[in-house]
PDB file of C-alpha atoms in Angstrom:
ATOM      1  CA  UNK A   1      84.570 140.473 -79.881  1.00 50.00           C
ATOM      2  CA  UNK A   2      82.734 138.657 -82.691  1.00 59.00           C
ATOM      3  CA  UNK A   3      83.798 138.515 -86.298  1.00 64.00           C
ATOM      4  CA  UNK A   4      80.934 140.294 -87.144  1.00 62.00           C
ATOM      5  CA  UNK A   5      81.376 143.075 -85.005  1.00 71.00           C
ATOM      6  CA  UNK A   6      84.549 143.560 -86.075  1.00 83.00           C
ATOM      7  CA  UNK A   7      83.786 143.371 -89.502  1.00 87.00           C
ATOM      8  CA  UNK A   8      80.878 145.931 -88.962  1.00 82.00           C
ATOM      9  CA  UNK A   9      83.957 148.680 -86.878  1.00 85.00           C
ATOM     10  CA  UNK A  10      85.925 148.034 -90.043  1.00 89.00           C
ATOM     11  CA  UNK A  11      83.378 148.825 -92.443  1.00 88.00           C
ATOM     12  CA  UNK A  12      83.016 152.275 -90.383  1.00 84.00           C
ATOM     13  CA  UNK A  13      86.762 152.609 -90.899  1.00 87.00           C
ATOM     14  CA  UNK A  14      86.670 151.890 -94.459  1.00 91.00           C
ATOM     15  CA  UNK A  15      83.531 154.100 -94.828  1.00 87.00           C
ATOM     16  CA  UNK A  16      85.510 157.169 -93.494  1.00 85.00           C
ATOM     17  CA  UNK A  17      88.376 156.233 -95.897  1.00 86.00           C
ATOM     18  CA  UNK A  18      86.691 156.192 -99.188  1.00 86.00           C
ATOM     19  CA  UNK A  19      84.200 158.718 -98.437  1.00 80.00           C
ATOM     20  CA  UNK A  20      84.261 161.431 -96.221  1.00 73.00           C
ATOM     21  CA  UNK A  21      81.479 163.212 -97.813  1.00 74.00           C
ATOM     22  CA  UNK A  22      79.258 160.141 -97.217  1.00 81.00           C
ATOM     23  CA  UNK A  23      80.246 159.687 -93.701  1.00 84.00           C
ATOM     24  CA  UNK A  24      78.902 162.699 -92.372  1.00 86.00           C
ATOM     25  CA  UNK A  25      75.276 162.158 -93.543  1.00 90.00           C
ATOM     26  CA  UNK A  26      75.738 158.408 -92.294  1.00 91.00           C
ATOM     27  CA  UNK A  27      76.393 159.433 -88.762  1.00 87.00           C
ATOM     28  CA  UNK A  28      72.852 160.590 -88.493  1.00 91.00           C
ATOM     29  CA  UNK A  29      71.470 156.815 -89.108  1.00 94.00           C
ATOM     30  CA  UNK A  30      70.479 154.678 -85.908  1.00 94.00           C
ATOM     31  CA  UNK A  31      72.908 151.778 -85.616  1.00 93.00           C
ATOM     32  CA  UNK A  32      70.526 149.048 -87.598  1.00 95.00           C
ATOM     33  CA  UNK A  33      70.366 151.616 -90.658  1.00 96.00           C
ATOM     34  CA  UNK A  34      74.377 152.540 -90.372  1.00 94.00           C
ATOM     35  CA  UNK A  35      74.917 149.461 -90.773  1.00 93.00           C
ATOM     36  CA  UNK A  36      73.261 148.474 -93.082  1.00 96.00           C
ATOM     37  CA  UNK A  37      73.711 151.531 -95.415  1.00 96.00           C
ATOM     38  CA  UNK A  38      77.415 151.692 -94.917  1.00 94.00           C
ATOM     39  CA  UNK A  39      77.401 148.258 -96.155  1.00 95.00           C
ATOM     40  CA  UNK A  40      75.475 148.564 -99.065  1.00 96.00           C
ATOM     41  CA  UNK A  41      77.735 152.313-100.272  1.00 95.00           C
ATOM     42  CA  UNK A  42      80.774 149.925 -99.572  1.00 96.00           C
ATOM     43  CA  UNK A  43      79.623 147.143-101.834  1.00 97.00           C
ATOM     44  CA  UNK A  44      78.900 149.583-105.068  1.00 96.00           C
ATOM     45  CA  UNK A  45      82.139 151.863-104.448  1.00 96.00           C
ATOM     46  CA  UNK A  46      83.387 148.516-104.437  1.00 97.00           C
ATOM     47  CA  UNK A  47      82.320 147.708-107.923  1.00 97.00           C
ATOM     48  CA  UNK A  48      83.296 151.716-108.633  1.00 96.00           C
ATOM     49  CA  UNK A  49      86.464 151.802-108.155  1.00 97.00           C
ATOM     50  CA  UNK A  50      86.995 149.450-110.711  1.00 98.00           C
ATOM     51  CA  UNK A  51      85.028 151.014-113.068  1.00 96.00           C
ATOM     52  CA  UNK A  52      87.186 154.095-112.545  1.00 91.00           C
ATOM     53  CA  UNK A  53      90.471 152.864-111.970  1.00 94.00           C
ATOM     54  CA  UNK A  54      92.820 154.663-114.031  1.00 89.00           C
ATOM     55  CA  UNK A  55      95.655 152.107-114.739  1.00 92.00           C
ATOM     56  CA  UNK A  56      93.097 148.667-114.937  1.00 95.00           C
ATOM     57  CA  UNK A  57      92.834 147.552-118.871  1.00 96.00           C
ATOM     58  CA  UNK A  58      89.685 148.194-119.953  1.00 96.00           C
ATOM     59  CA  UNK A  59      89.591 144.897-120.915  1.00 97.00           C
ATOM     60  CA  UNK A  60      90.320 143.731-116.822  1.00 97.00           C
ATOM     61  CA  UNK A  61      87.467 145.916-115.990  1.00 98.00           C
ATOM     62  CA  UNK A  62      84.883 144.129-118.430  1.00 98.00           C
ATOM     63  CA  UNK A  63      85.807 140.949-117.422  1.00 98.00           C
ATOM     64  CA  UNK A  64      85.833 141.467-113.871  1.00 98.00           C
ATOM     65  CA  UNK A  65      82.885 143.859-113.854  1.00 98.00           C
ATOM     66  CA  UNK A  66      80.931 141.103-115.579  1.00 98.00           C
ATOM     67  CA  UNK A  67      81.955 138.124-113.786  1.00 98.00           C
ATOM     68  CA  UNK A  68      80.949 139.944-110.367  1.00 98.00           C
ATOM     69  CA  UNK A  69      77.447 140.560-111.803  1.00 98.00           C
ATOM     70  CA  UNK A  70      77.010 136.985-112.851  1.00 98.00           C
ATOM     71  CA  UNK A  71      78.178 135.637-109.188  1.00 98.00           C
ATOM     72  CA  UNK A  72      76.006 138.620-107.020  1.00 98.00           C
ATOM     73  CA  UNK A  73      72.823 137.381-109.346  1.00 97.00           C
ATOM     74  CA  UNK A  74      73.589 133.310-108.821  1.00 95.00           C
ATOM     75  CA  UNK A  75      75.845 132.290-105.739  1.00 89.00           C
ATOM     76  CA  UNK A  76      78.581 134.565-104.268  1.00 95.00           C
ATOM     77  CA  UNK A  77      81.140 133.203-102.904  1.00 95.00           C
ATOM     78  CA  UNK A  78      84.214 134.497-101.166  1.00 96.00           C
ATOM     79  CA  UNK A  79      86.730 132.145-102.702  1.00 97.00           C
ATOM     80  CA  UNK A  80      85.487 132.378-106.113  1.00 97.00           C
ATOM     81  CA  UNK A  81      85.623 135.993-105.593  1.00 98.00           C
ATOM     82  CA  UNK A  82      89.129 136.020-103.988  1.00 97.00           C
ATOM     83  CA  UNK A  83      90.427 133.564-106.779  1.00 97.00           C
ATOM     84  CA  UNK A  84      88.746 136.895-109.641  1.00 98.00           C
ATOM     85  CA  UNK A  85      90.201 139.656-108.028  1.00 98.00           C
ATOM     86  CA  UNK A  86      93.716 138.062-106.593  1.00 97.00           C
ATOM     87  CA  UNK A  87      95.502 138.113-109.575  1.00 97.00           C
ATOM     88  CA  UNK A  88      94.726 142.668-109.774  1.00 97.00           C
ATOM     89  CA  UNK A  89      95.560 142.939-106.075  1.00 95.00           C
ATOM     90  CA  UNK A  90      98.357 145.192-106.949  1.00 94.00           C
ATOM     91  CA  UNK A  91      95.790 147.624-108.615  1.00 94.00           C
ATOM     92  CA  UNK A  92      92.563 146.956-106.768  1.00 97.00           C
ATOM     93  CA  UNK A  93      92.412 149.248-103.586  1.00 96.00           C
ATOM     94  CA  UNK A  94      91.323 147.641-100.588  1.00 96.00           C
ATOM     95  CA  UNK A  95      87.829 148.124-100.753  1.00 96.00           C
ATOM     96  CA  UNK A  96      87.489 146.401-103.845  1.00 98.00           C
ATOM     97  CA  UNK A  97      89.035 143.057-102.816  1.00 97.00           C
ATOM     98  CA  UNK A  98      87.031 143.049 -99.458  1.00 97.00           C
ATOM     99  CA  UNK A  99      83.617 143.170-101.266  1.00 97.00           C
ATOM    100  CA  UNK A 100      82.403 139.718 -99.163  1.00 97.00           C
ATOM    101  CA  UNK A 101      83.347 141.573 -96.199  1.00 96.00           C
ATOM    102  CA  UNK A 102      80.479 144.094 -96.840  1.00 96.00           C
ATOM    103  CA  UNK A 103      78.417 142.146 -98.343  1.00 97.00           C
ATOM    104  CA  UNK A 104      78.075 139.528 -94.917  1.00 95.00           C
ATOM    105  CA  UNK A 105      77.623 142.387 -92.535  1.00 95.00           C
ATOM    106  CA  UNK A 106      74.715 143.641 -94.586  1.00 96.00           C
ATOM    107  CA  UNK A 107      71.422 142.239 -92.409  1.00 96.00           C
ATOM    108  CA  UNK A 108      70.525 139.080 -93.886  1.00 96.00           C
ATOM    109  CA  UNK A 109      66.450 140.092 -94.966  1.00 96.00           C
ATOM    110  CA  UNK A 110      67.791 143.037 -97.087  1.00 97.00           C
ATOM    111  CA  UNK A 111      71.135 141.654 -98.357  1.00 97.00           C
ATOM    112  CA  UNK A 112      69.646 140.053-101.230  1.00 96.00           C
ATOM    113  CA  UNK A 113      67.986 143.322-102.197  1.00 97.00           C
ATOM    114  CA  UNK A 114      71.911 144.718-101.975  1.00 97.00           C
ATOM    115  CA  UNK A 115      73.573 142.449-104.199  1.00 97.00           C
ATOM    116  CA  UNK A 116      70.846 142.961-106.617  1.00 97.00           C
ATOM    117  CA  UNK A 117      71.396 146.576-106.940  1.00 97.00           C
ATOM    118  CA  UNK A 118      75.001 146.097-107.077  1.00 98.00           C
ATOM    119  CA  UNK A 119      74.770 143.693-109.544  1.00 98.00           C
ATOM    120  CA  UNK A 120      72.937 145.555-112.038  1.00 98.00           C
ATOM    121  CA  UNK A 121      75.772 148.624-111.419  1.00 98.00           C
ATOM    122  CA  UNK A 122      78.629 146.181-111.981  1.00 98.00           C
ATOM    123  CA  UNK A 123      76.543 144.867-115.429  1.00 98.00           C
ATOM    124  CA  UNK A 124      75.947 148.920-116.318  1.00 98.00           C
ATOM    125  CA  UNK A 125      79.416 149.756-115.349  1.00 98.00           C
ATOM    126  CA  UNK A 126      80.703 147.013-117.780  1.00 98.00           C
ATOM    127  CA  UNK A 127      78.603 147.467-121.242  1.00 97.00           C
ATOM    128  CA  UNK A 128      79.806 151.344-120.756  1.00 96.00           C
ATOM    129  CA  UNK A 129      83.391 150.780-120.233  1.00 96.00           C
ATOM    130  CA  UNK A 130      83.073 148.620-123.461  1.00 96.00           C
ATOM    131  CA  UNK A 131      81.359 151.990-124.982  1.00 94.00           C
ATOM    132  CA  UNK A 132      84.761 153.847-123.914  1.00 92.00           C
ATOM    133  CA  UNK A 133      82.252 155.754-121.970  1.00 92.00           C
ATOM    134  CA  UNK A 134      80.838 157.803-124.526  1.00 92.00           C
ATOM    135  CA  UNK A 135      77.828 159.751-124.106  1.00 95.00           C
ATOM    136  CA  UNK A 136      76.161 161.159-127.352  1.00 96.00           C
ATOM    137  CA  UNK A 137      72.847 162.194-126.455  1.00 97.00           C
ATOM    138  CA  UNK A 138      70.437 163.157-122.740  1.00 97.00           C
ATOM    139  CA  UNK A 139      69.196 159.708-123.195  1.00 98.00           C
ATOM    140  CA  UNK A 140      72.993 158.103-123.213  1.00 97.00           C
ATOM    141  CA  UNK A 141      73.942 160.650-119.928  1.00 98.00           C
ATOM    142  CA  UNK A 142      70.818 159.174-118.212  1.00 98.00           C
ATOM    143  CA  UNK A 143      71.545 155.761-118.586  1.00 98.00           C
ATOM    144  CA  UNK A 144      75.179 156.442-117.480  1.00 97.00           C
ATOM    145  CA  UNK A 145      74.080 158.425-114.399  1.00 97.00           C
ATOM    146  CA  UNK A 146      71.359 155.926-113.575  1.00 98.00           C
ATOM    147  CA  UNK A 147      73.873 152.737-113.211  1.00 97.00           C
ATOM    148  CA  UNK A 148      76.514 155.188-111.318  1.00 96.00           C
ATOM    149  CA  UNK A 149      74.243 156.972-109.357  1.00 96.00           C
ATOM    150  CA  UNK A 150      70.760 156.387-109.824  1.00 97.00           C
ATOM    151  CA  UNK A 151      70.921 152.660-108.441  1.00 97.00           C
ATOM    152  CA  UNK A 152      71.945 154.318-104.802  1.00 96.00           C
ATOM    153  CA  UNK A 153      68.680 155.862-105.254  1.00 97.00           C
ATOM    154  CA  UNK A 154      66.715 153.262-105.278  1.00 97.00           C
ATOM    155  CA  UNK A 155      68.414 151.092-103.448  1.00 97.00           C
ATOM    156  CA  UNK A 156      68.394 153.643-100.423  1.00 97.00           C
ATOM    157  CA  UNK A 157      64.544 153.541-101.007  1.00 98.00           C
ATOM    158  CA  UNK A 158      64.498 149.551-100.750  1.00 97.00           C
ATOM    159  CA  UNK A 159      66.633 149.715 -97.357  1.00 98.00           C
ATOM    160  CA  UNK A 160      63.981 152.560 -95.767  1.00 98.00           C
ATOM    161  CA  UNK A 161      60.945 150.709 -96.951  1.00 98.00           C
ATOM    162  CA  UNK A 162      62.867 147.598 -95.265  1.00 98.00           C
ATOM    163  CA  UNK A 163      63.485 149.445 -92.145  1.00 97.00           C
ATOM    164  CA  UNK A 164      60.527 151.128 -91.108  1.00 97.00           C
ATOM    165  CA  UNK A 165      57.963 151.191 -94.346  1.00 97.00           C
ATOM    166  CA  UNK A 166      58.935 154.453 -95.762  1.00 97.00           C
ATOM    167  CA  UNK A 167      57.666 154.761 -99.120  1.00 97.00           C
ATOM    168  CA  UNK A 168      59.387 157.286-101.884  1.00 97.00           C
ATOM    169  CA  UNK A 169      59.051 157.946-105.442  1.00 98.00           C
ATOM    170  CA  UNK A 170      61.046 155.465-107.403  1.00 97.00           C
ATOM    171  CA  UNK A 171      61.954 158.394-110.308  1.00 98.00           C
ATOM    172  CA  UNK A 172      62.399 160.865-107.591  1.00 98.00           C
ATOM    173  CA  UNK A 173      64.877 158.034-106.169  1.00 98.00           C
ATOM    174  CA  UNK A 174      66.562 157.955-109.002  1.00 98.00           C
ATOM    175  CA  UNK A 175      67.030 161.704-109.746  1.00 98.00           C
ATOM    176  CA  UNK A 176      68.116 161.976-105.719  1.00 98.00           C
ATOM    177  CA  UNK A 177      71.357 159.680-107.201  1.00 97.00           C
ATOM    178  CA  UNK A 178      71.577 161.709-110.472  1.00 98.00           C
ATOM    179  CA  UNK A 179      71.896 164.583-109.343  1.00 98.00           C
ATOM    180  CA  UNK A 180      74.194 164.371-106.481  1.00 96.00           C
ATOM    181  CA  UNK A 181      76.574 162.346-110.016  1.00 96.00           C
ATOM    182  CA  UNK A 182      75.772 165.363-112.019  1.00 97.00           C
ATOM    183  CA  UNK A 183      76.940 168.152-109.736  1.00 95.00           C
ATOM    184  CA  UNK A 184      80.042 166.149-109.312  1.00 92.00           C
ATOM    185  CA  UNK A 185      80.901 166.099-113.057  1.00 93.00           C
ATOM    186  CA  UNK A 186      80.353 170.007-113.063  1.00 93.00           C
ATOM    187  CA  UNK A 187      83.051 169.978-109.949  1.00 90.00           C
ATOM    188  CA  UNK A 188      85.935 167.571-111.943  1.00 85.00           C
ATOM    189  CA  UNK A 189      84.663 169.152-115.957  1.00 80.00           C
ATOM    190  CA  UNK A 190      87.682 171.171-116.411  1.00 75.00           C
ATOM    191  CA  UNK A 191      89.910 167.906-114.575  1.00 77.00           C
ATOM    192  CA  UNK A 192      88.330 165.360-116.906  1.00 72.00           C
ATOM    193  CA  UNK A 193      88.240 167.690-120.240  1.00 71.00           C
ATOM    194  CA  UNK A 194      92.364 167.364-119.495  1.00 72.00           C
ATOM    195  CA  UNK A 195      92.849 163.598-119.481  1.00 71.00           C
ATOM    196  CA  UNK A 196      90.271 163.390-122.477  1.00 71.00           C
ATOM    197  CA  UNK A 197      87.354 162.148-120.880  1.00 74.00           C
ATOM    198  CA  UNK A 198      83.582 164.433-121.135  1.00 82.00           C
ATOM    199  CA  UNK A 199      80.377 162.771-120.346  1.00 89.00           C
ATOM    200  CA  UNK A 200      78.882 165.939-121.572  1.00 91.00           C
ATOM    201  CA  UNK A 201      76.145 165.075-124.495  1.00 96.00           C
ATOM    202  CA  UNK A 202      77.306 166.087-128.211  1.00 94.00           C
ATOM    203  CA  UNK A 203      76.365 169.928-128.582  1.00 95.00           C
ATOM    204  CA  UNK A 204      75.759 170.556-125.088  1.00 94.00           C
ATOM    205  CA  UNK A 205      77.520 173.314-123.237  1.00 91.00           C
ATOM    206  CA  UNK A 206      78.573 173.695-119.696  1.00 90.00           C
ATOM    207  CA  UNK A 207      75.483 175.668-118.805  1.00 94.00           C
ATOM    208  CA  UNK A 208      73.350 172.477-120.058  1.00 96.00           C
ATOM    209  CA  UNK A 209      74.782 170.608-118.107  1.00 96.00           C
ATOM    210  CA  UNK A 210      74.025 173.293-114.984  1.00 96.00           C
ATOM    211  CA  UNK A 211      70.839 172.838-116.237  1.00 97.00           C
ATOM    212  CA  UNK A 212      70.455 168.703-116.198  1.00 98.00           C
ATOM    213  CA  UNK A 213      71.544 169.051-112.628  1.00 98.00           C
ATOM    214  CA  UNK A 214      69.315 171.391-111.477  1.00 97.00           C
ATOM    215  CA  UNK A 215      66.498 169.503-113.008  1.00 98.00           C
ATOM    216  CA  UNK A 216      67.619 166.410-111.479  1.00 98.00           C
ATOM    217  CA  UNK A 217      68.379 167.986-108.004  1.00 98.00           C
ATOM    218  CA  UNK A 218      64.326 169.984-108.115  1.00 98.00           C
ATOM    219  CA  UNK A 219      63.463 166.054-108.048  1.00 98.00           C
ATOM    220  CA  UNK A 220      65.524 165.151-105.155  1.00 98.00           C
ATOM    221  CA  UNK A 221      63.772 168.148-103.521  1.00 97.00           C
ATOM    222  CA  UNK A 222      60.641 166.075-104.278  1.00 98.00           C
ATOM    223  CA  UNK A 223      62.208 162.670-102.774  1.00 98.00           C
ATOM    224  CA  UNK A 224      62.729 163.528 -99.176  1.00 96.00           C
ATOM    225  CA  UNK A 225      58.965 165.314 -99.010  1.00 95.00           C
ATOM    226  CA  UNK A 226      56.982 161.926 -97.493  1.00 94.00           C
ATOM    227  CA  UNK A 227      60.055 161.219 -95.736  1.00 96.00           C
ATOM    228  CA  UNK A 228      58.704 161.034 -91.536  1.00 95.00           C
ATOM    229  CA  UNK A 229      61.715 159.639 -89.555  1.00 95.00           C
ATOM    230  CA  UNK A 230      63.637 162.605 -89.005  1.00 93.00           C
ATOM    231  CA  UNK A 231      67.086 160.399 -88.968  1.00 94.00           C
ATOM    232  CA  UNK A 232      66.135 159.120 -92.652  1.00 96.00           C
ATOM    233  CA  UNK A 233      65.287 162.624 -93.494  1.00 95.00           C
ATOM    234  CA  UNK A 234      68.840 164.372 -92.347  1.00 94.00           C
ATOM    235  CA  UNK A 235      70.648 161.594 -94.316  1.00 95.00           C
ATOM    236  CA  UNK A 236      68.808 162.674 -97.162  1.00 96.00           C
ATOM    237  CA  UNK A 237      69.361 166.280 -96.168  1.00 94.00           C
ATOM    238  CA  UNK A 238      72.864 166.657 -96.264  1.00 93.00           C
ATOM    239  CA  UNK A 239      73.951 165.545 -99.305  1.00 93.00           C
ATOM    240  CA  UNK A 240      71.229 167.033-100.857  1.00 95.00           C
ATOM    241  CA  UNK A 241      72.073 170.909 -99.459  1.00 93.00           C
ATOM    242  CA  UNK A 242      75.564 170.346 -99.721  1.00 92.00           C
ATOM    243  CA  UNK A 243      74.691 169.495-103.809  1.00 94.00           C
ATOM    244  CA  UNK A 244      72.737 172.578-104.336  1.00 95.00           C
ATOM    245  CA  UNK A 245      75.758 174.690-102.712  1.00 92.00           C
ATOM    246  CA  UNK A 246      78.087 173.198-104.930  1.00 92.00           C
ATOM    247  CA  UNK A 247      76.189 173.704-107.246  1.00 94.00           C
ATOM    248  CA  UNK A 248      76.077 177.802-106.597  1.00 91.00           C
ATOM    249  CA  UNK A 249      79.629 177.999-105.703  1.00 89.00           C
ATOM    250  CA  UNK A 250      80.606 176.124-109.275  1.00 91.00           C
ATOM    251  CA  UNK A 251      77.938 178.702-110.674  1.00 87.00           C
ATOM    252  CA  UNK A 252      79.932 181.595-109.116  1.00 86.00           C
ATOM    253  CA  UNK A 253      83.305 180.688-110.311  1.00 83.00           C
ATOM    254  CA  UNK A 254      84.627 179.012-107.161  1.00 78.00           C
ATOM    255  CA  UNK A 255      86.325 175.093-107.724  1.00 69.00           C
ATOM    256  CA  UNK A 256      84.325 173.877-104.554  1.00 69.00           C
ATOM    257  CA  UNK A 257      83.161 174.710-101.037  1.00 66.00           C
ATOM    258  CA  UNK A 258      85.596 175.058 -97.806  1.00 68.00           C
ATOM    259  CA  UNK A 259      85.538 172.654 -95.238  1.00 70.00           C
ATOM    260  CA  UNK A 260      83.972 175.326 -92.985  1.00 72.00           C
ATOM    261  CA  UNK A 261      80.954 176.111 -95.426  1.00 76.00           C
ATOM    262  CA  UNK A 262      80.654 172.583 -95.195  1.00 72.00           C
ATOM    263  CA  UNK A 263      80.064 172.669 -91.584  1.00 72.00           C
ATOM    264  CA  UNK A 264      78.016 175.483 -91.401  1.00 80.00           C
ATOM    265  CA  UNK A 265      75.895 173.698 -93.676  1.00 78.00           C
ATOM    266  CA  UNK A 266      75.343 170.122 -91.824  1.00 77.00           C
ATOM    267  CA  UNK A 267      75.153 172.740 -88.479  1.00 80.00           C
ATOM    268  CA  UNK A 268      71.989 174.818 -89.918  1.00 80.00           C
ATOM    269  CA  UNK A 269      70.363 171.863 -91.349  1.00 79.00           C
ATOM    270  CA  UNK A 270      70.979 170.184 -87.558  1.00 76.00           C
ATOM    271  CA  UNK A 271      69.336 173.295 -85.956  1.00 76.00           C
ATOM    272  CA  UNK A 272      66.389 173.379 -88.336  1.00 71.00           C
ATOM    273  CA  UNK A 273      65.785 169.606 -87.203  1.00 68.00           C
ATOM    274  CA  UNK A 274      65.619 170.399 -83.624  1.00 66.00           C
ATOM    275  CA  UNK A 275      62.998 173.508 -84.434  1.00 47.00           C
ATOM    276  CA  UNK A 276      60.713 170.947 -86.305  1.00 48.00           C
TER     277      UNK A 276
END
């Protein structure tokens, strides 16, 4: 078997070990787009998890953050990179230090397109760890959200307009990305209110916050509308319904959904595919 074959079962593996949530809706892609969109989530949680780690300075992070955007934008290289990260491989999870990896099974006409959007993340990532991640005002939680979540938007609409020329609204791209990061605040508030952290605007309450998701998430509605190929359209789908339950279970007092609600909702959503 070919390296890159290999390297393209691996980045299924890794897929399924850093997000299971993510997985499911990426089984529905043809081979071409699972490839190519597993590749492209691995390169940004890639950039995420140092963003997030809880033990990196936040001094590492900056400096690594920053250094990866400069070498995505110019000339990647794997050594370089190896040679950044090496000296963190005792905090950096396994995903992080294999970024090349993802980044070379990505199809060569879109990869550029990739590293651009992860670039700009790792660049967003980095001025708001150096902001100790505080958000003041909607403005300041919209320009957070966009470089965590927003940029998966888009670049999902890139790598569909790539594939097969499916065109979607870039804001409605965006909001698809915001929204899905906004419900998952909601899910870890209480969690992050206890280590000190809220990215919850100065004088809003929890029910604004409700509110900024459900906004966001009535404009994901509006993303997957021109959406044609029905494969496209479930990946879209599921993350989507599975955000507005959270969303009602959160609402109704319960920490998340069951494994089994879970199900039931991918399962409907499946049946109402096969009606259309």
């Amino acid at each position: 078997m070919s390296k890159v074959s290999n390297l393209q079962k691996e980045s299924l593996v890794m897929l399924k070990e850093t997000s299971r949530t993510f997985f499911i809706p990426i089984s529905f892609l043809e081979p071409t787009l699972k490839k190519t969109v597993g590749s492209a989530y691995l390169c940004m949680r890639a950039i995420d998890e140092i963003e997030d780690h809880p033990e990196l300075e936040d001094q590492a992070k900056i400096k690594l953050l920053s250094t990866i955007q400069h070498m995505l934008e110019t000339d990647f290289n794997e050594l370089t990179y190896l040679e950044l990260v090496t000296p963190y491989r005792d905090f950096l999870p396994p995903v992080t230090m294999r970024l090349a990896d993802w980044i070379s099974v990505c199809p060569a006409d879109i990869r550029e397109k990739v590293m651009e959007s992860t670039a700009i993340m790792a660049g967003g990532m980095s001025k708001w760890v150096e902001k100790n991640w505080v958000i003041q005002t909607k403005e300041d939680l919209d320009e957070y959200t966009y470089y965590v979540a927003g940029l998966v938007g888009t670049m999902l609409s890139d790598i569909w307009r790539w594939f097969d020329g499916t065109e979607t609204d870039s804001e409605h791209a965006i909001a698809f990305g915001r929204g899905l990061q906004a419900v998952n605040m909601l899910r870890n508030y209480d969690e992050d209110f206890e280590r000190g952290v809220t990215f919850v605007p100065d004088g809003w309450t929890r029910e604004d916050m409700f509110n900024y998701a459900k906004a966001n998430l009535a404009k994901a509605d509006l993303y997957v509308k021109p959406i044609k190929n029905k494969r496209i359209l479930m990946f879209c789908k599921v993350p989507l319904a599975l955000a507005h339950s959270t969303l009602k279970a959160l609402k109704s007092g319960k920490e998340k959904m069951s494994r089994v609600e879970v199900e039931g909702i991918v399962e409907q959503l499946k049946q109402e595919e096969r009606l259309s």
